Amino acid sequence: PYVRWSSVPSTQPTFGHQSSISGIRKVYALLSAQLIITFGIVAIFVWVPDVQTFAATNYALFWSAFGLTIAMVIILACCGNFRRKTPYNYIALFIFTICEGYLLGCCSATFDAPDVAAAIVVTFVVTGALTLFAFQTKWDFTVMGGLLLVLVTSLIMFGIFAAIFNDRILQMVYAWLGALLFSFYLVFDTQLILGGKHRIAISPEEYVFAALNLYLDIINLFLYILAIFGGSRS
């Protein structure tokens, strides 16, 4: 789904071209809809006790949502023709968003409501600030894909280490590192849709893929920020 900007002619379409501004609007329209649905579900789980009780006693629904989430991510990430075919790409993205919202709601329900509310607000503030930074900065983060992959692999290993030792300080360090890393990922993925002066860009026909990337960055950022708030009260 990517093109190397420095090696393609100027006629190669990218989100950064004036003719593809509508593509950027489409990405952020999809992303906005996903976030509204997701955090709407989270709010229901956190502030409606009956929903918490229902989720806690229906493990089959949780694992079904988990399985569908994995399946939809694999399909949207690996099946290029499918994710570019309307309306199937929208249907798959909608199913993924509903299932991810359910899983996120189950997770958020284990935290205090004030912590969840604070994490949501901070996530949106940080996301807005990082998006503006990605649009304005002269630094090109699109060349950092390999480094970010190494860092996220290292973060996973550190997370396993922190879980084994079950140490609060290690878990807080893990949460802060995760929030920092996915802040970089958000800038990276934002610049991929811009093209222009950035070395690597994402094809404008991959608007579903672009929205999925940004959505996952924001959700991961939210989870790590939520862990920070929850850990600070422990």
PDB file of C-alpha atoms in Angstrom, residues 19-209:
ATOM      1  CA  SER A  19      -6.342  16.151  -5.915  1.00  0.00           C
ATOM      2  CA  SER A  20      -6.274  13.702  -3.011  1.00  0.00           C
ATOM      3  CA  ILE A  21      -7.247  16.085  -0.216  1.00  0.00           C
ATOM      4  CA  SER A  22     -10.634  14.388  -0.321  1.00  0.00           C
ATOM      5  CA  GLY A  23      -8.796  11.163   0.485  1.00  0.00           C
ATOM      6  CA  ILE A  24      -7.449  12.678   3.691  1.00  0.00           C
ATOM      7  CA  ARG A  25     -10.949  13.841   4.598  1.00  0.00           C
ATOM      8  CA  LYS A  26     -12.225  10.316   3.973  1.00  0.00           C
ATOM      9  CA  VAL A  27      -9.546   8.832   6.253  1.00  0.00           C
ATOM     10  CA  TYR A  28     -10.361  11.185   9.108  1.00  0.00           C
ATOM     11  CA  ALA A  29     -14.108  10.769   8.601  1.00  0.00           C
ATOM     12  CA  LEU A  30     -13.694   7.005   8.977  1.00  0.00           C
ATOM     13  CA  LEU A  31     -11.368   7.475  11.938  1.00  0.00           C
ATOM     14  CA  SER A  32     -13.794   9.855  13.658  1.00  0.00           C
ATOM     15  CA  ALA A  33     -16.661   7.399  13.202  1.00  0.00           C
ATOM     16  CA  GLN A  34     -14.534   4.579  14.603  1.00  0.00           C
ATOM     17  CA  LEU A  35     -13.535   6.585  17.670  1.00  0.00           C
ATOM     18  CA  ILE A  36     -17.096   7.744  18.353  1.00  0.00           C
ATOM     19  CA  ILE A  37     -18.367   4.160  18.195  1.00  0.00           C
ATOM     20  CA  THR A  38     -15.494   2.774  20.256  1.00  0.00           C
ATOM     21  CA  PHE A  39     -15.538   5.284  23.083  1.00  0.00           C
ATOM     22  CA  GLY A  40     -19.334   5.294  23.068  1.00  0.00           C
ATOM     23  CA  ILE A  41     -19.180   1.571  23.831  1.00  0.00           C
ATOM     24  CA  VAL A  42     -16.493   2.191  26.454  1.00  0.00           C
ATOM     25  CA  ALA A  43     -18.709   4.778  28.162  1.00  0.00           C
ATOM     26  CA  ILE A  44     -21.603   2.303  28.308  1.00  0.00           C
ATOM     27  CA  PHE A  45     -19.388  -0.361  29.873  1.00  0.00           C
ATOM     28  CA  VAL A  46     -17.896   2.000  32.442  1.00  0.00           C
ATOM     29  CA  TRP A  47     -21.017   3.871  33.531  1.00  0.00           C
ATOM     30  CA  VAL A  48     -23.776   1.240  33.159  1.00  0.00           C
ATOM     31  CA  PRO A  49     -23.399  -1.462  35.864  1.00  0.00           C
ATOM     32  CA  ASP A  50     -25.823  -3.869  34.184  1.00  0.00           C
ATOM     33  CA  VAL A  51     -23.631  -3.958  31.093  1.00  0.00           C
ATOM     34  CA  GLN A  52     -20.586  -4.722  33.245  1.00  0.00           C
ATOM     35  CA  THR A  53     -22.451  -7.618  34.846  1.00  0.00           C
ATOM     36  CA  PHE A  54     -23.553  -8.941  31.465  1.00  0.00           C
ATOM     37  CA  ALA A  55     -20.014  -8.814  30.062  1.00  0.00           C
ATOM     38  CA  ALA A  56     -18.538 -10.459  33.164  1.00  0.00           C
ATOM     39  CA  THR A  57     -20.871 -13.447  32.824  1.00  0.00           C
ATOM     40  CA  ASN A  58     -20.630 -13.932  29.052  1.00  0.00           C
ATOM     41  CA  TYR A  59     -17.125 -15.162  28.300  1.00  0.00           C
ATOM     42  CA  ALA A  60     -18.215 -16.656  24.973  1.00  0.00           C
ATOM     43  CA  LEU A  61     -19.117 -13.196  23.666  1.00  0.00           C
ATOM     44  CA  PHE A  62     -15.734 -11.836  24.749  1.00  0.00           C
ATOM     45  CA  TRP A  63     -13.793 -14.572  22.972  1.00  0.00           C
ATOM     46  CA  SER A  64     -16.008 -14.292  19.900  1.00  0.00           C
ATOM     47  CA  ALA A  65     -15.259 -10.558  19.728  1.00  0.00           C
ATOM     48  CA  PHE A  66     -11.567 -11.303  20.232  1.00  0.00           C
ATOM     49  CA  GLY A  67     -11.543 -13.845  17.404  1.00  0.00           C
ATOM     50  CA  LEU A  68     -13.424 -11.550  15.031  1.00  0.00           C
ATOM     51  CA  THR A  69     -11.062  -8.685  15.855  1.00  0.00           C
ATOM     52  CA  ILE A  70      -8.010 -10.757  14.949  1.00  0.00           C
ATOM     53  CA  ALA A  71      -9.700 -12.049  11.784  1.00  0.00           C
ATOM     54  CA  MET A  72     -10.719  -8.575  10.599  1.00  0.00           C
ATOM     55  CA  VAL A  73      -7.243  -7.141  11.258  1.00  0.00           C
ATOM     56  CA  ILE A  74      -5.633  -9.940   9.243  1.00  0.00           C
ATOM     57  CA  ILE A  75      -8.108  -9.483   6.383  1.00  0.00           C
ATOM     58  CA  LEU A  76      -7.788  -5.688   6.277  1.00  0.00           C
ATOM     59  CA  ALA A  77      -4.001  -5.747   6.648  1.00  0.00           C
ATOM     60  CA  CYS A  78      -3.168  -8.611   4.299  1.00  0.00           C
ATOM     61  CA  CYS A  79      -5.909  -8.684   1.644  1.00  0.00           C
ATOM     62  CA  GLY A  80      -5.245  -5.596  -0.457  1.00  0.00           C
ATOM     63  CA  ASN A  81      -7.959  -6.202  -3.045  1.00  0.00           C
ATOM     64  CA  PHE A  82     -10.573  -6.801  -0.352  1.00  0.00           C
ATOM     65  CA  ARG A  83      -9.833  -3.650   1.658  1.00  0.00           C
ATOM     66  CA  ARG A  84     -10.109  -1.556  -1.507  1.00  0.00           C
ATOM     67  CA  LYS A  85     -13.452  -3.034  -2.548  1.00  0.00           C
ATOM     68  CA  THR A  86     -16.561  -1.113  -1.479  1.00  0.00           C
ATOM     69  CA  PRO A  87     -18.738  -1.851   0.486  1.00  0.00           C
ATOM     70  CA  TYR A  88     -16.946  -4.934   1.836  1.00  0.00           C
ATOM     71  CA  ASN A  89     -14.077  -2.879   3.231  1.00  0.00           C
ATOM     72  CA  TYR A  90     -16.515  -0.678   5.158  1.00  0.00           C
ATOM     73  CA  ILE A  91     -18.374  -3.707   6.499  1.00  0.00           C
ATOM     74  CA  ALA A  92     -15.139  -5.342   7.676  1.00  0.00           C
ATOM     75  CA  LEU A  93     -13.971  -2.099   9.282  1.00  0.00           C
ATOM     76  CA  PHE A  94     -17.343  -1.680  11.025  1.00  0.00           C
ATOM     77  CA  ILE A  95     -17.262  -5.255  12.381  1.00  0.00           C
ATOM     78  CA  PHE A  96     -13.696  -4.729  13.580  1.00  0.00           C
ATOM     79  CA  THR A  97     -14.618  -1.447  15.281  1.00  0.00           C
ATOM     80  CA  ILE A  98     -17.619  -2.943  17.099  1.00  0.00           C
ATOM     81  CA  CYS A  99     -15.601  -5.928  18.312  1.00  0.00           C
ATOM     82  CA  GLU A 100     -12.656  -3.766  19.345  1.00  0.00           C
ATOM     83  CA  GLY A 101     -15.037  -1.435  21.174  1.00  0.00           C
ATOM     84  CA  TYR A 102     -16.480  -4.406  23.070  1.00  0.00           C
ATOM     85  CA  LEU A 103     -13.012  -5.642  24.072  1.00  0.00           C
ATOM     86  CA  LEU A 104     -11.934  -2.147  25.059  1.00  0.00           C
ATOM     87  CA  GLY A 105     -15.140  -1.727  27.062  1.00  0.00           C
ATOM     88  CA  CYS A 106     -14.451  -4.950  28.978  1.00  0.00           C
ATOM     89  CA  CYS A 107     -10.927  -3.754  29.713  1.00  0.00           C
ATOM     90  CA  SER A 108     -11.974  -0.235  30.727  1.00  0.00           C
ATOM     91  CA  ALA A 109     -14.667  -1.568  33.077  1.00  0.00           C
ATOM     92  CA  THR A 110     -11.915  -2.914  35.344  1.00  0.00           C
ATOM     93  CA  PHE A 111     -10.679   0.641  35.998  1.00  0.00           C
ATOM     94  CA  ASP A 112     -12.263   3.428  38.034  1.00  0.00           C
ATOM     95  CA  ALA A 113     -14.584   5.649  36.001  1.00  0.00           C
ATOM     96  CA  PRO A 114     -12.600   8.872  36.731  1.00  0.00           C
ATOM     97  CA  ASP A 115      -9.420   7.195  35.439  1.00  0.00           C
ATOM     98  CA  VAL A 116     -11.165   6.138  32.227  1.00  0.00           C
ATOM     99  CA  ALA A 117     -12.602   9.620  31.682  1.00  0.00           C
ATOM    100  CA  ALA A 118      -9.211  11.225  32.303  1.00  0.00           C
ATOM    101  CA  ALA A 119      -7.488   8.769  29.956  1.00  0.00           C
ATOM    102  CA  ILE A 120      -9.991   9.508  27.177  1.00  0.00           C
ATOM    103  CA  VAL A 121      -9.509  13.274  27.524  1.00  0.00           C
ATOM    104  CA  VAL A 122      -5.709  13.016  27.638  1.00  0.00           C
ATOM    105  CA  THR A 123      -5.698  10.649  24.655  1.00  0.00           C
ATOM    106  CA  PHE A 124      -7.690  13.080  22.509  1.00  0.00           C
ATOM    107  CA  VAL A 125      -5.546  16.042  23.575  1.00  0.00           C
ATOM    108  CA  VAL A 126      -2.309  14.171  22.838  1.00  0.00           C
ATOM    109  CA  THR A 127      -3.698  12.860  19.541  1.00  0.00           C
ATOM    110  CA  GLY A 128      -4.682  16.356  18.434  1.00  0.00           C
ATOM    111  CA  ALA A 129      -1.302  17.803  19.394  1.00  0.00           C
ATOM    112  CA  LEU A 130       0.652  15.023  17.677  1.00  0.00           C
ATOM    113  CA  THR A 131      -1.472  15.299  14.530  1.00  0.00           C
ATOM    114  CA  LEU A 132      -0.794  19.030  14.294  1.00  0.00           C
ATOM    115  CA  PHE A 133       2.903  18.341  14.898  1.00  0.00           C
ATOM    116  CA  ALA A 134       2.968  15.706  12.133  1.00  0.00           C
ATOM    117  CA  PHE A 135       1.361  18.152   9.689  1.00  0.00           C
ATOM    118  CA  GLN A 136       3.669  21.068  10.564  1.00  0.00           C
ATOM    119  CA  THR A 137       7.092  19.588  11.344  1.00  0.00           C
ATOM    120  CA  LYS A 138       9.887  19.451   8.773  1.00  0.00           C
ATOM    121  CA  TRP A 139      11.184  16.212  10.286  1.00  0.00           C
ATOM    122  CA  ASP A 140      10.419  13.142   8.199  1.00  0.00           C
ATOM    123  CA  PHE A 141       9.273  10.288  10.448  1.00  0.00           C
ATOM    124  CA  THR A 142       8.330   8.007   7.542  1.00  0.00           C
ATOM    125  CA  VAL A 143      11.915   6.721   7.354  1.00  0.00           C
ATOM    126  CA  MET A 144      11.659   5.363  10.914  1.00  0.00           C
ATOM    127  CA  GLY A 145       9.525   2.307  10.100  1.00  0.00           C
ATOM    128  CA  GLY A 146      12.322  -0.202  10.722  1.00  0.00           C
ATOM    129  CA  LEU A 147      13.366   1.441  13.982  1.00  0.00           C
ATOM    130  CA  LEU A 148       9.785   1.571  15.257  1.00  0.00           C
ATOM    131  CA  LEU A 149       9.347  -2.136  14.480  1.00  0.00           C
ATOM    132  CA  VAL A 150      12.455  -2.956  16.519  1.00  0.00           C
ATOM    133  CA  LEU A 151      11.229  -0.756  19.371  1.00  0.00           C
ATOM    134  CA  VAL A 152       7.739  -2.291  19.466  1.00  0.00           C
ATOM    135  CA  THR A 153       9.299  -5.777  19.507  1.00  0.00           C
ATOM    136  CA  SER A 154      11.512  -4.707  22.409  1.00  0.00           C
ATOM    137  CA  LEU A 155       8.473  -3.237  24.167  1.00  0.00           C
ATOM    138  CA  ILE A 156       6.629  -6.553  23.879  1.00  0.00           C
ATOM    139  CA  MET A 157       9.596  -8.389  25.400  1.00  0.00           C
ATOM    140  CA  PHE A 158       9.816  -5.833  28.213  1.00  0.00           C
ATOM    141  CA  GLY A 159       6.075  -6.196  28.813  1.00  0.00           C
ATOM    142  CA  ILE A 160       6.448  -9.965  29.214  1.00  0.00           C
ATOM    143  CA  PHE A 161       9.331  -9.375  31.624  1.00  0.00           C
ATOM    144  CA  ALA A 162       7.271  -6.879  33.654  1.00  0.00           C
ATOM    145  CA  ALA A 163       4.293  -9.261  33.768  1.00  0.00           C
ATOM    146  CA  ILE A 164       6.415 -12.182  34.995  1.00  0.00           C
ATOM    147  CA  PHE A 165       7.917 -10.197  37.859  1.00  0.00           C
ATOM    148  CA  ASN A 166       4.608  -8.383  38.561  1.00  0.00           C
ATOM    149  CA  ASP A 167       6.437  -5.303  39.794  1.00  0.00           C
ATOM    150  CA  ARG A 168       4.459  -2.054  39.927  1.00  0.00           C
ATOM    151  CA  ILE A 169       7.438   0.126  39.006  1.00  0.00           C
ATOM    152  CA  LEU A 170       8.273  -2.051  35.997  1.00  0.00           C
ATOM    153  CA  GLN A 171       4.644  -1.948  34.882  1.00  0.00           C
ATOM    154  CA  MET A 172       4.545   1.845  35.140  1.00  0.00           C
ATOM    155  CA  VAL A 173       7.777   2.123  33.146  1.00  0.00           C
ATOM    156  CA  TYR A 174       6.250  -0.213  30.554  1.00  0.00           C
ATOM    157  CA  ALA A 175       3.115   1.949  30.339  1.00  0.00           C
ATOM    158  CA  TRP A 176       5.103   5.161  29.892  1.00  0.00           C
ATOM    159  CA  LEU A 177       7.348   3.588  27.246  1.00  0.00           C
ATOM    160  CA  GLY A 178       4.289   2.236  25.424  1.00  0.00           C
ATOM    161  CA  ALA A 179       2.594   5.639  25.416  1.00  0.00           C
ATOM    162  CA  LEU A 180       5.771   7.262  24.099  1.00  0.00           C
ATOM    163  CA  LEU A 181       6.283   4.647  21.385  1.00  0.00           C
ATOM    164  CA  PHE A 182       2.724   4.845  20.061  1.00  0.00           C
ATOM    165  CA  SER A 183       2.970   8.629  20.077  1.00  0.00           C
ATOM    166  CA  PHE A 184       5.806   8.198  17.578  1.00  0.00           C
ATOM    167  CA  TYR A 185       3.731   5.657  15.651  1.00  0.00           C
ATOM    168  CA  LEU A 186       0.868   8.159  15.415  1.00  0.00           C
ATOM    169  CA  VAL A 187       3.175  10.779  13.905  1.00  0.00           C
ATOM    170  CA  PHE A 188       4.665   8.144  11.582  1.00  0.00           C
ATOM    171  CA  ASP A 189       1.289   6.946  10.290  1.00  0.00           C
ATOM    172  CA  THR A 190      -0.036  10.504   9.976  1.00  0.00           C
ATOM    173  CA  GLN A 191       2.872  11.515   7.767  1.00  0.00           C
ATOM    174  CA  LEU A 192       2.381   8.412   5.609  1.00  0.00           C
ATOM    175  CA  ILE A 193      -0.954   9.776   4.396  1.00  0.00           C
ATOM    176  CA  LEU A 194       0.508  13.208   3.608  1.00  0.00           C
ATOM    177  CA  GLY A 195       3.075  12.285   0.949  1.00  0.00           C
ATOM    178  CA  GLY A 196       4.595  15.471  -0.441  1.00  0.00           C
ATOM    179  CA  LYS A 197       7.955  16.139   1.128  1.00  0.00           C
ATOM    180  CA  HIS A 198       7.967  12.834   3.010  1.00  0.00           C
ATOM    181  CA  ARG A 199      10.044  10.029   1.536  1.00  0.00           C
ATOM    182  CA  ILE A 200       7.380   7.324   1.882  1.00  0.00           C
ATOM    183  CA  ALA A 201       3.641   7.781   1.352  1.00  0.00           C
ATOM    184  CA  ILE A 202       0.542   5.622   1.401  1.00  0.00           C
ATOM    185  CA  SER A 203      -1.574   5.206  -1.715  1.00  0.00           C
ATOM    186  CA  PRO A 204      -4.814   7.266  -1.628  1.00  0.00           C
ATOM    187  CA  GLU A 205      -6.902   4.206  -2.490  1.00  0.00           C
ATOM    188  CA  GLU A 206      -5.795   2.708   0.834  1.00  0.00           C
ATOM    189  CA  TYR A 207      -7.995   5.020   2.912  1.00  0.00           C
ATOM    190  CA  VAL A 208      -9.377   2.097   4.955  1.00  0.00           C
ATOM    191  CA  PHE A 209      -5.859   0.842   5.671  1.00  0.00           C
TER     192      PHE A 209
END
